[in-house]
Coordinates of C-alpha atoms in Angstrom, one line a residue:
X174 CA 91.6 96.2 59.4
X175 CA 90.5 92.8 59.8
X176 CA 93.6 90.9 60.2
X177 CA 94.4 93.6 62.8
X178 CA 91.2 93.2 64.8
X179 CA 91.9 89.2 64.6
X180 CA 95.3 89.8 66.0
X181 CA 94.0 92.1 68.9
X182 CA 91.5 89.0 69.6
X183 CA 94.4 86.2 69.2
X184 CA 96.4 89.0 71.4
X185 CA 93.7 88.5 74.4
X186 CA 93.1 85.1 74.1
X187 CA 97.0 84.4 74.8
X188 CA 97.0 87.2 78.0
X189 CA 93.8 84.9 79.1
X190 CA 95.6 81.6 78.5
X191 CA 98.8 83.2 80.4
X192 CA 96.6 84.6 83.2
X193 CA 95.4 81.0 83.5
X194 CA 98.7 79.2 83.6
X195 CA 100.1 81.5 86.0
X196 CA 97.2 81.4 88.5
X197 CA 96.7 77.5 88.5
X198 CA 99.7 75.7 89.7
X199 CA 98.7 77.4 93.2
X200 CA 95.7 75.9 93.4
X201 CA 96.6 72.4 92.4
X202 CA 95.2 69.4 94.8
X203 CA 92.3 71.9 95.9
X204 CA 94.4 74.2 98.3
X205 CA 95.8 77.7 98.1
X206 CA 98.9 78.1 100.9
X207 CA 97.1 81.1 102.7
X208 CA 99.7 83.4 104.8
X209 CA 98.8 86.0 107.7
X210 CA 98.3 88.4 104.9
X211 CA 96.0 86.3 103.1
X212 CA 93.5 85.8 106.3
X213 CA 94.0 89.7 106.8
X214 CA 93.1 90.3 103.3
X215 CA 90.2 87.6 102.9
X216 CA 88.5 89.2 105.7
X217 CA 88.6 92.4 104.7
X218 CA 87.0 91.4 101.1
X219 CA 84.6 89.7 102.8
X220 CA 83.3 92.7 104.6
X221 CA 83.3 94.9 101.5
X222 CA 81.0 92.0 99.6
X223 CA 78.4 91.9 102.6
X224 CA 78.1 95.3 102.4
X225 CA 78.2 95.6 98.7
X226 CA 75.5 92.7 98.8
X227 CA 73.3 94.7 100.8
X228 CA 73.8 97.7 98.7
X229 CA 76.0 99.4 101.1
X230 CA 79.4 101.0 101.5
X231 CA 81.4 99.5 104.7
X232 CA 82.2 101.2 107.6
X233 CA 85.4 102.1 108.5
X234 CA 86.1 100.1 110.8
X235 CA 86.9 96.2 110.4
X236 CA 84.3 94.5 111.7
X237 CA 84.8 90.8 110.1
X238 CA 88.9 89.2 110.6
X239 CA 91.4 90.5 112.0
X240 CA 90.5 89.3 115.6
X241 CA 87.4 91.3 115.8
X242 CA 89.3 93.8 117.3
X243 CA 87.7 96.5 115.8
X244 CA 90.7 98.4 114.3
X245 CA 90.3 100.7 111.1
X246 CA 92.0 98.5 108.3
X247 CA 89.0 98.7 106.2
X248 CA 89.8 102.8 106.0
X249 CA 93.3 102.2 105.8
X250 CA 93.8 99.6 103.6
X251 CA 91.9 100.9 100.0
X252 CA 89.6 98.1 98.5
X253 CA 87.9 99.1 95.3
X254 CA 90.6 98.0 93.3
X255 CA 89.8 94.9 95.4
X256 CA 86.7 94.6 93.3
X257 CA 88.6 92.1 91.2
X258 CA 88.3 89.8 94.0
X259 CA 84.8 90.6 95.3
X260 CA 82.5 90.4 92.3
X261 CA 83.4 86.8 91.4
X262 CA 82.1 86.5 95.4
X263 CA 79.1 88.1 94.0
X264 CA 78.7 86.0 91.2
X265 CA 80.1 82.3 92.3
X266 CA 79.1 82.3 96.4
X267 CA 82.1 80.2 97.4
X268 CA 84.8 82.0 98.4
X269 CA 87.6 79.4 97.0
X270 CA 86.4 79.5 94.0
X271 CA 86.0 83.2 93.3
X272 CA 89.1 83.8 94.7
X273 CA 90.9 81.4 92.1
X274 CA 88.9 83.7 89.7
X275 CA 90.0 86.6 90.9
X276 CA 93.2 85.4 90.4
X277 CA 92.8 84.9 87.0
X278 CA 91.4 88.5 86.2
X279 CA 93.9 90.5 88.1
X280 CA 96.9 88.4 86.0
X281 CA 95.0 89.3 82.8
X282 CA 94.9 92.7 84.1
X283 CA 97.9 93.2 84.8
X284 CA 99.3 90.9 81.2
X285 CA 97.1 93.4 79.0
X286 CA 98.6 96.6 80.8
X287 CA 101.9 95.1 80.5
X288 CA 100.7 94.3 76.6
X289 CA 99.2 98.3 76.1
X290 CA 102.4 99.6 77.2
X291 CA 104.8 97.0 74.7
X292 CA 102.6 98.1 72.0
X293 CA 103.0 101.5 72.8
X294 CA 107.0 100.7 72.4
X295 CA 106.8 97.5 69.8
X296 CA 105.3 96.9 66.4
X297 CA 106.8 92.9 67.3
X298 CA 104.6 90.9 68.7
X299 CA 107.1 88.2 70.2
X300 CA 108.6 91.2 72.0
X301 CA 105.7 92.3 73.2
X302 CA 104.9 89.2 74.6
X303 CA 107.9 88.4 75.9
X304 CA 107.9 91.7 78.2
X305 CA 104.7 90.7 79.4
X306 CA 105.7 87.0 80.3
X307 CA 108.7 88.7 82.1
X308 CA 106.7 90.9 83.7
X309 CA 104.2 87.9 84.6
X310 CA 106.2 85.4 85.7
X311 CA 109.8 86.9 87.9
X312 CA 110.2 85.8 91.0
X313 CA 109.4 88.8 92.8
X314 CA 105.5 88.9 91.4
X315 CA 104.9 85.2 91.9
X316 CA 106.5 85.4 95.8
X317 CA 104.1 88.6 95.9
X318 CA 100.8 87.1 94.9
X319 CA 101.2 83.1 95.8
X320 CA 103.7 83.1 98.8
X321 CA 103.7 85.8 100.9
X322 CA 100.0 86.8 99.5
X323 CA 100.3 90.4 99.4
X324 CA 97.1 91.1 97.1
X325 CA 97.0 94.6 97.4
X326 CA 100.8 95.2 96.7
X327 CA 99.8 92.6 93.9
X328 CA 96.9 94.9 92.7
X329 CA 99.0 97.9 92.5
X330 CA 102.0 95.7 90.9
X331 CA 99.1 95.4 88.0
X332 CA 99.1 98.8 87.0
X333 CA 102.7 100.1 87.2
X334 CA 102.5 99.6 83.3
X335 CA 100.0 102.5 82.6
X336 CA 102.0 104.8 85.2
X337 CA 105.1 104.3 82.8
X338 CA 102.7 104.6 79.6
X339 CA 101.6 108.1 80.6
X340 CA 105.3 108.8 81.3
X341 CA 106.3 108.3 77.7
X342 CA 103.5 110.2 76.3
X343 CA 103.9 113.2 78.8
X344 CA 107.7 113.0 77.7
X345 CA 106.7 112.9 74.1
X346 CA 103.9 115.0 74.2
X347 CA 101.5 113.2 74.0
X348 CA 97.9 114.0 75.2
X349 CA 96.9 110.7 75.9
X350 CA 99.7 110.4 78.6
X351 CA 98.1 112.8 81.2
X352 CA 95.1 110.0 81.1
X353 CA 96.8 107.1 81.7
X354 CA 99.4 108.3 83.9
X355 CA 96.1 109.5 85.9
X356 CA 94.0 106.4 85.9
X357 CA 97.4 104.0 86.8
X358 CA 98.2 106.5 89.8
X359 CA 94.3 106.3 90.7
X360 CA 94.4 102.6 90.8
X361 CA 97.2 102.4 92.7
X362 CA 95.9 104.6 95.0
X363 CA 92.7 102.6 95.7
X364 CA 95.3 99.3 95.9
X365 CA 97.9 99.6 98.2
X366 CA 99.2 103.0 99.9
X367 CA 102.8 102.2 100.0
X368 CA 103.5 101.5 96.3
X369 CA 101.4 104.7 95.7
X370 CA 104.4 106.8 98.1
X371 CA 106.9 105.0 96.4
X372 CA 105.6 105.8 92.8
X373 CA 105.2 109.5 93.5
X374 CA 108.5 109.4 95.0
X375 CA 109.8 107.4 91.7
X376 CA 108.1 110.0 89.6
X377 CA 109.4 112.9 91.6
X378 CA 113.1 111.3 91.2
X379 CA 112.4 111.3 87.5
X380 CA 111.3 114.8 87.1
X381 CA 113.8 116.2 89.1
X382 CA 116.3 114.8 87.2
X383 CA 114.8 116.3 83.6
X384 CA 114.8 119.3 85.2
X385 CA 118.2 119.2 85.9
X386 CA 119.3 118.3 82.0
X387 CA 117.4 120.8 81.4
X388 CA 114.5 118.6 79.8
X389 CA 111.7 119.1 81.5
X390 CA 109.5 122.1 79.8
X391 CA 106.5 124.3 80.5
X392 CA 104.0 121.4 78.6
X393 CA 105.5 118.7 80.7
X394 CA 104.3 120.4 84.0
X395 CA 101.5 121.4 83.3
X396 CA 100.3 117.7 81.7
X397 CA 101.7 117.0 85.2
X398 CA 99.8 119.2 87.5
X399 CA 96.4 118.2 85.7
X400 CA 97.4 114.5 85.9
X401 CA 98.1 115.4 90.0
X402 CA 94.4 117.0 89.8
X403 CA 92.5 114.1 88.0
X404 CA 94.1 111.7 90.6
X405 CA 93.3 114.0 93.5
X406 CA 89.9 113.4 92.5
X407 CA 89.6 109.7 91.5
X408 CA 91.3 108.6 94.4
X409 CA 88.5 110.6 96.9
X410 CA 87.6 108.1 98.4
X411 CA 90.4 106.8 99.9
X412 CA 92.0 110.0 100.5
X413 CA 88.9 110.9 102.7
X414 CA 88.6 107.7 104.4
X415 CA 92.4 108.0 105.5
X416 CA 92.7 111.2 106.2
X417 CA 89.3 111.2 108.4
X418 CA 90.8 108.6 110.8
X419 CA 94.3 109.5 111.0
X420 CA 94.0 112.9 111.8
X421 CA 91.5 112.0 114.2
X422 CA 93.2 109.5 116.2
X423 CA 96.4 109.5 118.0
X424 CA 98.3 106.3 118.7
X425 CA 97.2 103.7 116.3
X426 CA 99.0 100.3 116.4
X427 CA 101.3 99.6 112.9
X428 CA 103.4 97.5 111.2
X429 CA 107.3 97.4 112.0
X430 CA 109.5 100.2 112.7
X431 CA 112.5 99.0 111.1
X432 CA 113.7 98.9 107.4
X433 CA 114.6 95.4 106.2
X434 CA 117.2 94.7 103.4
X435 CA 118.1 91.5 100.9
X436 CA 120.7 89.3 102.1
X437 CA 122.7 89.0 98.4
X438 CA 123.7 85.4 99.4
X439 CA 120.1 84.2 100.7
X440 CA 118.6 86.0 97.5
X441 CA 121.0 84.2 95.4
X442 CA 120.6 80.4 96.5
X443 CA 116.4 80.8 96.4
X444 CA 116.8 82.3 93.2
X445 CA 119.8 79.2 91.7
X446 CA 117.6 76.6 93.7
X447 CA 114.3 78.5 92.2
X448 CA 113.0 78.6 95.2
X449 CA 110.3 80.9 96.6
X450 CA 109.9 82.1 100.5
X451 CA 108.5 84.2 102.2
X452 CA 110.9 86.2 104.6
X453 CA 112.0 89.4 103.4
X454 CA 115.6 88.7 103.0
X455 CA 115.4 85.6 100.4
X456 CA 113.1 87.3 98.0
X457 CA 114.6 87.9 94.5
X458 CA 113.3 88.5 90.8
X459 CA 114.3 85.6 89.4
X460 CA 116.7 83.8 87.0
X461 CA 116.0 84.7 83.7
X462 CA 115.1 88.6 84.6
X463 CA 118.9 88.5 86.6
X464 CA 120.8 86.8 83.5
X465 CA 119.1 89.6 81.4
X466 CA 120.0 92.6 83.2
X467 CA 123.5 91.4 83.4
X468 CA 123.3 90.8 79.5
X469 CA 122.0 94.7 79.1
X470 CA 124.4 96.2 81.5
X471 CA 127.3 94.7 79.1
X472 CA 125.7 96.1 76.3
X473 CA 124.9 99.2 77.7
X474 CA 128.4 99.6 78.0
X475 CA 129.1 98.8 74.6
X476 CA 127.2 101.8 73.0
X477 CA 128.4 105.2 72.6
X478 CA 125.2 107.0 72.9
X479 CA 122.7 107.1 76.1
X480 CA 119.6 105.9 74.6
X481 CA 116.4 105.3 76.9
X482 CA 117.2 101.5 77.4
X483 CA 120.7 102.5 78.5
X484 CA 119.3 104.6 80.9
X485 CA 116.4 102.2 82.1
X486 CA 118.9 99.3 82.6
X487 CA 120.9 101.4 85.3
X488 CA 117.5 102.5 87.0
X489 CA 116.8 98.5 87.4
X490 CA 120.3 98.1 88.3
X491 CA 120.8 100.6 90.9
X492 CA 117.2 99.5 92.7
X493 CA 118.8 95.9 92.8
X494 CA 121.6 97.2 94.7
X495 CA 119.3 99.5 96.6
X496 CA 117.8 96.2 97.9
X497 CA 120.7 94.7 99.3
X498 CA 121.5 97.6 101.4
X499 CA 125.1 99.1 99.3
X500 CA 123.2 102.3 99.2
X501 CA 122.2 102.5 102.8
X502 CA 119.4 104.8 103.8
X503 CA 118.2 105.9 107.7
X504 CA 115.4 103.7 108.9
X505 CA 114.4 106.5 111.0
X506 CA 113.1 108.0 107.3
X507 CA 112.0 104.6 105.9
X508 CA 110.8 101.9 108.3
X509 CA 107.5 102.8 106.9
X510 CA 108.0 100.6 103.4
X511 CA 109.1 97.8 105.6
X512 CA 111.0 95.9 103.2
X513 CA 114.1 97.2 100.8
X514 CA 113.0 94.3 98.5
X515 CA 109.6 96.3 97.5
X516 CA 111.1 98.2 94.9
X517 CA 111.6 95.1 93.3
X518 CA 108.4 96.2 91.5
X519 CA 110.4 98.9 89.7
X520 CA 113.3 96.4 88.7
X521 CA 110.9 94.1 87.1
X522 CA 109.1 96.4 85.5
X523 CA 112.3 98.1 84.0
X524 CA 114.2 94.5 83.3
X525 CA 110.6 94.2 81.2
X526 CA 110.8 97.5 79.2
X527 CA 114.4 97.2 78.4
X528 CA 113.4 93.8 77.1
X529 CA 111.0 95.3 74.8
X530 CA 112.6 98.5 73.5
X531 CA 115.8 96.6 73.2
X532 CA 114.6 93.1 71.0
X533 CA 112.4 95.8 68.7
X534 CA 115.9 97.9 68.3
X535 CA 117.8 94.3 67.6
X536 CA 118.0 92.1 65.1
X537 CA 117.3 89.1 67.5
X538 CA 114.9 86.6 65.6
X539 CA 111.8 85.2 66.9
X540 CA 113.3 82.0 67.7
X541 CA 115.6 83.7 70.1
X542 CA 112.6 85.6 71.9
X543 CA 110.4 82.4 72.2
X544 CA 113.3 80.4 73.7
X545 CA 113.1 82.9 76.6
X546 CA 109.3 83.3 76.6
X547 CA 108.9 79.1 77.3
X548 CA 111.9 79.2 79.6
X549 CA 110.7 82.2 81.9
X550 CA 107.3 80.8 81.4
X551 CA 108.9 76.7 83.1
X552 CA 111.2 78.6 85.5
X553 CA 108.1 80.8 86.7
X554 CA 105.4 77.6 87.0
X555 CA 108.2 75.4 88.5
X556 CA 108.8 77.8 90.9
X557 CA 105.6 78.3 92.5
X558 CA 105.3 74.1 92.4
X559 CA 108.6 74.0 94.4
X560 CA 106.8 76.3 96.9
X561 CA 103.2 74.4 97.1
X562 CA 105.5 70.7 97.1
X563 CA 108.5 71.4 99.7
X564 CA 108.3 74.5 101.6
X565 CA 110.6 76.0 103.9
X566 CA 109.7 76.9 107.2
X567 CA 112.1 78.3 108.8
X568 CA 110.2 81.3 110.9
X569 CA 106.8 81.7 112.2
X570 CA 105.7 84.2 109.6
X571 CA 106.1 81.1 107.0
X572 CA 103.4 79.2 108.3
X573 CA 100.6 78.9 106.2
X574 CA 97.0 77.0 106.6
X575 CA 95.4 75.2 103.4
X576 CA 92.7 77.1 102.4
X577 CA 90.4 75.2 100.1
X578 CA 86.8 75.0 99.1
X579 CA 84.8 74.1 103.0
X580 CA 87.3 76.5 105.5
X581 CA 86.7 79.8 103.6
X582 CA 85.1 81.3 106.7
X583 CA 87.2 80.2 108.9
X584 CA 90.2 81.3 107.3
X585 CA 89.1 85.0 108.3
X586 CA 88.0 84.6 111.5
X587 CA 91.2 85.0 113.8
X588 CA 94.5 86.5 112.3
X589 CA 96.4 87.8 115.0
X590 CA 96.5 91.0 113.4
X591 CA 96.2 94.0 115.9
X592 CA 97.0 96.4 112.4
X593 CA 95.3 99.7 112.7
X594 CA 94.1 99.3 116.5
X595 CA 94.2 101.7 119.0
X596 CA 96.6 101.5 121.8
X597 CA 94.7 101.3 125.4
X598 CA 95.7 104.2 127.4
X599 CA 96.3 103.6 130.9
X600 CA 93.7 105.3 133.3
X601 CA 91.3 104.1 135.8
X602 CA 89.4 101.7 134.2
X603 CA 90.3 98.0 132.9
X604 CA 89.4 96.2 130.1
X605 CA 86.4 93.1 130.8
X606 CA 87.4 89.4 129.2
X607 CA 84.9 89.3 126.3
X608 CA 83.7 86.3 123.6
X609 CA 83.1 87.2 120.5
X610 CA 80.4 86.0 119.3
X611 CA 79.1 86.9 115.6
X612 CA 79.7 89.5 112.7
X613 CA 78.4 91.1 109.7
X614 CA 79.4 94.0 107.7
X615 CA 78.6 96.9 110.0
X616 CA 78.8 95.2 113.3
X617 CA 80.1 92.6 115.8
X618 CA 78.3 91.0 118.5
X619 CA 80.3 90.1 122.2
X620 CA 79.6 88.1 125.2
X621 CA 80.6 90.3 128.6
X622 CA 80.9 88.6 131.5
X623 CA 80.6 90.5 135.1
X624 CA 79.1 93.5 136.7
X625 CA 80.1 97.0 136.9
X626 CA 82.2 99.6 134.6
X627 CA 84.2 98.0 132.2
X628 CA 86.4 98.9 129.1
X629 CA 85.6 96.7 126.1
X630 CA 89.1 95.6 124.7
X631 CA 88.1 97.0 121.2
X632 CA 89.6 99.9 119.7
X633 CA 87.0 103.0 119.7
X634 CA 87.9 105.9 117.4
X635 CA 87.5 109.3 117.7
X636 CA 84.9 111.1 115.0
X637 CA 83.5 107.4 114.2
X638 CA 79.4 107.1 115.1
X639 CA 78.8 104.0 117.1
X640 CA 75.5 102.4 118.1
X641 CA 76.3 100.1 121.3
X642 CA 73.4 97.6 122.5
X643 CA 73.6 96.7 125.6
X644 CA 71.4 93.4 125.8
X645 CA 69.4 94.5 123.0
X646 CA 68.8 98.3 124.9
X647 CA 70.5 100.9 123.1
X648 CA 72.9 102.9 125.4
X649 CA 75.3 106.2 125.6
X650 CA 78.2 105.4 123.6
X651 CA 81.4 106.6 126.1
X652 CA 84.8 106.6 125.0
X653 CA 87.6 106.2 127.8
X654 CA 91.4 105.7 127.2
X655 CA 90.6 104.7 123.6
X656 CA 88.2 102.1 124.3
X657 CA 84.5 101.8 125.0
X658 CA 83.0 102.0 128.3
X659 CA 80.0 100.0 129.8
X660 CA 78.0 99.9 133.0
X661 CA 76.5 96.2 133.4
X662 CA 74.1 95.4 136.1
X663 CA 73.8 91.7 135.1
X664 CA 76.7 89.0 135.3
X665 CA 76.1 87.6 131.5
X666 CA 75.8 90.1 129.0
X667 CA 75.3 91.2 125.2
X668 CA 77.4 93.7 123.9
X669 CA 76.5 94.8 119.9
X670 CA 78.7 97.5 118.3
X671 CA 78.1 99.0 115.2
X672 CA 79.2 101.6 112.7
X673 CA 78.4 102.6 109.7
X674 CA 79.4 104.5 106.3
X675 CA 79.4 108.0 106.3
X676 CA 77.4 110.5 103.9
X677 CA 80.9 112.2 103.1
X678 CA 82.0 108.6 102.4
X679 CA 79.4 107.9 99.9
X680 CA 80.2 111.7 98.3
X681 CA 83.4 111.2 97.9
X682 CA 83.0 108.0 96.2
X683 CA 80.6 108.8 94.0
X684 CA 83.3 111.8 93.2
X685 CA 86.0 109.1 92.5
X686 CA 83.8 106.8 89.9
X687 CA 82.6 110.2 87.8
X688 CA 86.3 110.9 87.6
X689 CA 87.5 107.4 86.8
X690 CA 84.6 106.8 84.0
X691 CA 85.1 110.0 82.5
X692 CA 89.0 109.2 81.8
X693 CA 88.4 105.8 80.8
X694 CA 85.6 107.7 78.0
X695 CA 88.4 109.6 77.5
X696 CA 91.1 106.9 76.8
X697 CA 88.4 105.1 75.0
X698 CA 87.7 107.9 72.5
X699 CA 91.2 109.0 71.7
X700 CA 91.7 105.4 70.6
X701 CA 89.0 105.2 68.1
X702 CA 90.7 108.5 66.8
X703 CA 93.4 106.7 66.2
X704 CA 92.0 104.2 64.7
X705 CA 89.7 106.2 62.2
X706 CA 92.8 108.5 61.4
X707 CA 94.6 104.9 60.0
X708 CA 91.4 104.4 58.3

């Protein structure tokens, strides 16, 4: 029992030391190559940590980045999985730092998922570790997190594993799977909407098809419908915080309405020249994961039975393709997800299991497995230090600005981004030129210049309590053609808008973390079971 605990520990102290090496190279020389995305995303983690600091939930609406423009992307966008980012603010004050930390914890994260799902499949522990360094170090993840800095997409990305580990239990009746398929879907949930959609559509695909084999049984639906019910309720929050804008406001600015496919060509020079950008049609998963579906197609073809990995291989295979637009889908349906290369995240994460249940199955030796663990392991490092050393900018969206240790505030300041915004509807009134001036968590001060009735050029929404000062006099908060209206009698003024959390907010949060601890109790117990039961 000893020896086993002593591996566990060895166990976390690789994860740790792979967490590490995949974080650093991105930071080397002092600077972190910060996208659009990033600034969006630092902001918005800067809001939640004032108002965390103050002992406070945030408003709604974004009130620090994103061009003080007031939009709703703090409603809109979950952040408590986010939380991996925000407490080393908490803790280490500069905002370079912690976000190198944070770094660090969400790769360990998402290693030691990666690593509870292997052993879940894998007594080996080379196997094991060579899914999780797969599942570490592709292409796709490392474009994700350190190019096109997608950190919410990245937080989901962390928890795909303990989706697919209550899958297997569920299939195998295990009791254990309802929990973790619940607390993966409810941190996905609170990471990144999209990759939520996309796993329930995943997991409806799945079903659908074990019901037409004639698999799927009365146990399997209802583990089901009570993992649907514990995720209802640990993802309150957000569910409240989206649903209370949305269906209370009527023509919100988004993101693209078209859907974007891989160019096969593009994909396959940046991934021969291991090479990383951050346009949508160069993306790819990477060498080593490519050469190894490739190997497990031509074995897959070999056997005689369908076995799971059989199976799997043509699920990672057929999203490939998916990707590069052979099975072509109406954007008029999908322009939402943006990008075909997103479900990228399920290839990787199925190159990865295949990896695992097929090296246990084989009689592969260790050597074999380590060769590919230190070459994904240089191909994945070298990759990102191509990217950081010789970029290629090619479109605006590539341009990046060094973020370091001194410009962390004013990396979030102005991003462009007009996400989540109300449109201005045209009417009687026009909008006044305005200076912003300052921010915290709850509100943003403005410099108005003129006399007379003006629109402020910041979204208002609809079922959202304001407080407007008016040069330090609090006045009637009037909402015209989706903005705020103001009367000024003097020619410089001093315009303060704030908003706050709501009691329903604050309810349906506390509702999420009751749900949340209690299945991670519940996890928790049922593995000491297990291990008093091999006692």
């Amino acid at each position: 029992m000893r020896t086993k605990k002593s591996l566990i520990t060895i166990d976390m102290l690789i994860l740790l030391v792979l967490s590490i090496i995949v974080t650093v190279p991105s930071f080397l020389h002092g600077s972190f190559a910060l996208t659009y995305d990033g600034k969006i995303y630092l902001g918005r983690i800067q809001q939640v940590y004032e108002s965390l600091r103050n002992f406070q939930l945030p408003s709604e609406i974004s009130f620090i980045g994103q061009d003080h423009n007031l939009g709703s992307m703090t409603a809109m966008y979950p952040w408590l999985s986010s939380l991996i980012f925000i407490l080393p603010l908490l803790i280490i004050k500069n905002g370079f730092y912690s976000f190198i930390l944070g770094f660090i914890l969400l790769n360990f994260i998402t290693g030691l998922n990666f690593y509870i799902l292997s052993r879940y499949l894998s007594r080996k522990r080379n196997v094991r570790f060579l899914g999780v360094v797969l599942y570490l170090f592709n292409s796709y993840h490392l474009e994700e997190m350190f190019v096109r800095n997608s950190i919410g997409e990245a937080l989901a990305y962390a928890f795909f594993p303990l989706v697919a580990l209550g899958l297997f239990q569920i299939w195998h009746s295990n009791n254990c799977g309802i929990l973790n398929l619940s607390l993966g879907m409810i941190c996905i949930a609170n990471s990144h909407i999209l990759s939520l959609f996309f796993t329930i559509l995943v997991l409806a695909v799945l079903e659908i098809s074990r019901a037409l084999i004639r698999k799927l049984d009365k146990k399997e639906i209802i583990d089901f419908l009570k993992a649907i019910l514990l995720t209802t309720f640990g993802s309150m929050y957000m569910i409240y915080q989206i649903i209370h804008i949305v269906l209370n406001n009527r023509s919100m600015t988004t993101t693209s309405r078209f859907f974007n496919y891989i160019s096969p060509s593009i994909s396959f020079n940046e991934m021969i020249t291991n090479h990383l950008k951050v346009l949508f049609n160069s993306w790819n998963i990477g060498l080593i994961a490519f050469l190894l579906l490739l190997f497990f197609v031509i074995e897959s073809l070999k056997v005689k039975n369908v076995e799971n990995w059989v199976i799997i291989t043509w699920i990672a295979l057929v999203s490939l393709l998916f990707s590069f637009g052979i099975f072509h889908l109406p954007s008029k349906l999908f322009f939402t997800f943006q990008f075909a290369g997103r479900i990228y995240c399920l290839t990787v994460l199925c190159i990865s299991l295949v990896a695992v249940i097929y090296f246990d199955k084989s009689k592969t030796n260790v050597f074999s497995t380590l060769i590919l663990i230190v070459m994904t392991l240089i191909l994945g490092v070298s990759a990102v230090l191509n990217y950081r050393s010789n970029p290629t900018i090619t479109d605006p969206a590539e341009l990046t600005s060094n973020f370091n240790k001194n410009n962390y505030y004013s990396m979030y300041y102005y991003s462009g981004c007009k996400d989540y915004t109300l449109n201005l509807i045209n009417g009687k009134y026009s909008e006044a030129k305005v200076e912003w001036t300052n921010s915290n968590a709850n509100s943003a001060t403005y410099k108005v210049k003129g006399t007379g009735k003006y629109l402020l050029p910041m979204s208002a929404f609809n079922k959202v309590h304001y407080d407007v000062l008016l040069n330090d006099k609090k006045v009637k908060t009037t909402k015209v053609q989706n903005r705020f209206l103001i009367n000024t009698s003097k020619k410089n003024n001093i315009v303060n808008i704030s908003a706050k959390a709501t009691v329903l907010a604050y309810l349906s949060l506390l509702i999420s973390i009751i749900v949340s601890i209690y299945i991670c109790i519940k996890i928790s117990n049922n593995y000491l079971v297990v291990i008093r039961e091999k006692k």
